CSV table of C-alpha atoms in Angstrom, one decimal:
chain,number,residue,atom,x,y,z
A,1,MET,CA,99.4,111.0,169.0
A,2,PHE,CA,100.4,111.0,165.2
A,3,ARG,CA,103.6,111.6,164.2
A,4,ASN,CA,103.9,112.0,160.6
A,5,ILE,CA,101.1,112.4,158.6
A,6,LEU,CA,99.5,111.4,154.9
A,7,VAL,CA,97.2,113.4,153.2
A,8,GLY,CA,95.5,113.5,149.7
A,9,VAL,CA,95.6,115.8,147.6
A,10,ASP,CA,93.4,117.1,144.1
A,11,GLY,CA,92.4,120.7,145.4
A,12,SER,CA,88.4,119.0,145.5
A,13,PRO,CA,87.1,121.0,148.7
A,14,ALA,CA,86.7,117.4,150.3
A,15,SER,CA,90.3,117.9,149.7
A,16,ASP,CA,90.6,120.7,151.4
A,17,ARG,CA,88.6,120.2,154.0
A,18,ALA,CA,90.2,116.6,154.9
A,19,LEU,CA,93.9,119.0,154.3
A,20,GLU,CA,92.1,121.6,157.9
A,21,ARG,CA,91.1,118.1,159.3
A,22,ALA,CA,96.1,116.6,158.5
A,23,VAL,CA,96.3,121.0,160.2
A,24,GLU,CA,94.5,120.1,163.6
A,25,LEU,CA,95.9,117.3,163.6
A,26,ALA,CA,98.8,117.8,163.5
A,27,ARG,CA,98.5,121.2,165.5
A,28,ASP,CA,97.5,118.3,168.4
A,29,GLY,CA,99.8,116.6,168.3
A,30,HIS,CA,102.9,117.9,166.5
A,31,ALA,CA,102.9,115.9,163.7
A,32,ARG,CA,105.3,116.1,160.1
A,33,LEU,CA,102.1,116.3,157.6
A,34,THR,CA,103.2,115.0,153.8
A,35,LEU,CA,100.6,116.1,151.4
A,36,LEU,CA,100.8,114.5,147.8
A,37,THR,CA,99.1,114.5,144.8
A,38,ALA,CA,99.4,112.1,141.9
A,39,VAL,CA,99.4,113.2,138.4
A,40,PRO,CA,98.8,110.0,136.6
A,41,LYS,CA,100.3,109.3,133.0
A,42,PRO,CA,97.3,110.7,130.6
A,43,PRO,CA,94.7,107.6,129.5
A,44,GLY,CA,95.3,106.6,125.4
A,45,PHE,CA,98.3,107.8,124.9
A,46,ALA,CA,101.3,104.7,124.5
A,47,ALA,CA,105.0,104.6,123.2
A,48,GLY,CA,104.8,105.9,119.6
A,49,MET,CA,101.5,107.0,119.2
A,50,GLY,CA,100.4,110.7,118.1
A,51,ASP,CA,102.0,113.8,118.4
A,52,ALA,CA,104.7,113.7,121.2
A,53,SER,CA,105.2,117.4,121.6
A,54,ALA,CA,101.7,117.2,122.6
A,55,VAL,CA,101.4,114.4,124.8
A,56,ALA,CA,104.3,116.5,126.3
A,57,ALA,CA,102.7,119.8,126.3
A,58,LEU,CA,99.7,118.2,128.1
A,59,VAL,CA,101.9,116.9,130.1
A,60,GLU,CA,103.4,120.0,131.7
A,61,GLY,CA,100.2,121.6,131.9
A,62,LEU,CA,99.2,118.3,134.3
A,63,ASP,CA,102.5,119.1,136.4
A,64,ARG,CA,101.9,123.0,136.2
A,65,GLU,CA,98.2,122.5,137.8
A,66,ALA,CA,99.7,120.0,140.1
A,67,LEU,CA,102.4,122.1,141.8
A,68,ALA,CA,99.6,125.3,141.9
A,69,ARG,CA,96.9,122.7,143.4
A,70,LEU,CA,100.3,121.6,146.4
A,71,ALA,CA,101.5,125.1,146.8
A,72,GLU,CA,98.0,126.5,147.4
A,73,ALA,CA,98.0,123.7,150.3
A,74,VAL,CA,100.9,124.3,151.7
A,75,ALA,CA,100.1,128.7,151.8
A,76,ALA,CA,97.5,127.1,154.3
A,77,ILE,CA,99.6,125.4,156.2
A,78,PRO,CA,100.5,127.0,159.2
A,79,ASP,CA,104.1,128.2,159.0
A,80,GLU,CA,105.1,126.5,162.6
A,81,LEU,CA,103.8,122.9,160.9
A,82,PRO,CA,106.5,120.7,159.3
A,83,VAL,CA,105.4,119.8,155.7
A,84,THR,CA,106.6,118.1,153.4
A,85,THR,CA,104.8,117.9,149.2
A,86,LEU,CA,105.2,114.9,147.1
A,87,VAL,CA,103.8,114.9,143.1
A,88,SER,CA,103.7,111.2,142.1
A,89,ARG,CA,102.8,109.6,138.7
A,90,ARG,CA,101.1,107.0,139.6
A,91,PRO,CA,97.3,106.0,140.4
A,92,VAL,CA,96.5,108.5,143.5
A,93,CYS,CA,95.1,105.4,145.0
A,94,ARG,CA,98.1,103.6,144.5
A,95,ALA,CA,100.6,106.7,145.4
A,96,LEU,CA,99.3,106.6,148.5
A,97,LEU,CA,99.6,103.1,149.6
A,98,GLU,CA,103.3,102.6,148.0
A,99,ARG,CA,104.0,105.9,149.9
A,100,VAL,CA,102.4,104.0,153.2
A,101,SER,CA,104.1,101.2,152.5
A,102,THR,CA,107.6,102.7,152.9
A,103,GLY,CA,106.9,103.2,157.2
A,104,CYS,CA,106.8,106.2,157.2
A,105,HIS,CA,103.4,107.2,158.3
A,106,ASP,CA,101.2,106.6,160.5
A,107,LEU,CA,98.1,108.2,160.0
A,108,VAL,CA,96.4,109.3,156.4
A,109,VAL,CA,94.1,111.3,155.8
A,110,VAL,CA,91.8,111.7,152.2
A,111,GLY,CA,88.2,113.8,151.4
A,112,THR,CA,85.5,111.9,149.6
A,113,ARG,CA,82.6,113.8,147.8
A,114,ASP,CA,79.4,112.0,148.1
A,115,HIS,CA,79.2,110.4,145.2
A,116,GLY,CA,75.7,109.2,143.6
A,117,ARG,CA,76.4,104.7,143.4
A,118,LEU,CA,76.6,104.2,139.6
A,119,ARG,CA,78.9,107.2,139.9
A,120,ARG,CA,80.9,105.1,142.9
A,121,TRP,CA,81.2,102.0,140.3
A,122,LEU,CA,82.1,103.8,137.4
A,123,SER,CA,85.2,105.7,138.8
A,124,GLY,CA,85.7,103.9,142.3
A,125,SER,CA,86.1,105.2,145.2
A,126,VAL,CA,89.5,106.2,146.7
A,127,SER,CA,88.4,106.8,150.1
A,128,ARG,CA,86.9,102.9,149.8
A,129,ALA,CA,89.5,101.7,148.5
A,130,MET,CA,92.4,102.9,151.1
A,131,ILE,CA,90.4,102.2,154.2
A,132,ARG,CA,89.9,98.4,152.5
A,133,ARG,CA,94.1,98.1,151.4
A,134,CYS,CA,95.8,100.6,153.8
A,135,GLU,CA,98.4,99.0,156.5
A,136,VAL,CA,97.5,102.4,158.9
A,137,PRO,CA,93.9,104.6,159.8
A,138,VAL,CA,92.9,106.2,157.5
A,139,LEU,CA,90.7,109.3,158.4
A,140,VAL,CA,88.2,110.4,155.8
A,141,VAL,CA,86.6,114.1,155.7
A,142,HIS,CA,83.8,113.9,153.7
A,143,ASP,CA,82.8,117.6,152.2
A,144,ASP,CA,80.3,119.0,154.2
A,145,ARG,CA,78.6,121.6,151.8
A,146,PRO,CA,75.4,120.7,150.6
A,147,GLN,CA,74.8,118.7,147.8
A,148,PRO,CA,72.3,120.3,144.9
A,149,THR,CA,69.0,118.0,144.5
A,150,ARG,CA,68.2,116.1,141.7
A,151,ARG,CA,65.9,115.2,139.2
A,152,SER,CA,64.1,112.3,138.6
A,153,VAL,CA,62.5,111.7,136.1
A,154,VAL,CA,59.9,108.1,135.3
A,155,ARG,CA,58.0,107.6,133.0
A,156,LEU,CA,54.2,106.9,133.2
A,157,THR,CA,52.7,104.9,130.8
A,158,ARG,CA,49.2,103.9,130.7
A,159,ARG,CA,49.3,100.6,128.7
A,160,ARG,CA,47.4,97.8,129.9
A,161,PRO,CA,48.8,94.3,131.0
A,162,SER,CA,49.1,91.8,129.2
A,163,SER,CA,49.9,88.3,129.7
A,164,SER,CA,51.7,88.5,126.9
A,165,MET,CA,54.2,91.0,129.3
A,166,PRO,CA,57.3,89.7,131.1
A,167,ALA,CA,55.9,89.8,134.8
A,168,HIS,CA,58.6,93.0,136.2
A,169,GLU,CA,57.1,94.4,132.7
A,170,ARG,CA,53.1,93.8,133.4
A,171,ILE,CA,54.2,95.8,137.7
A,172,ARG,CA,55.1,98.4,135.5
A,173,ALA,CA,52.3,98.8,133.8
A,174,ALA,CA,49.8,98.8,135.8
């Protein structure tokens, strides 16, 4: 089975479910767990720009949150399982892929939330990127909680189609 499982931890419900599944696999196969959380550098802060103390305070706050996330995750793991924790300054996907490239891990477990297509296109998806680029198997665990229904707003018009309208407008107006 698997000997060393790498788990992406971000504190989300999907990440919590991924950790639960990784713990089950580690317990069944007597594997080690490595929990990795990423704390990328804040975007938009180039060297020499902005107030250095404000940037330092922001980074310190992000570090505290990351350590708290890891501590909470470790607390949920049975004592008999060996656990290593890591914090990376890289973007999540890059951090996971770099860790896998060390050759220490034979499975990656990540959580995923069901985003709409537009949101996924704009923000990207760590799980999709890992599946495409990772050298070892990737287990993607979905957040099983029911998602709230989304409302759609449709504008209805009473305009009559005219021959001067573009074809797609004529279809909508009809």
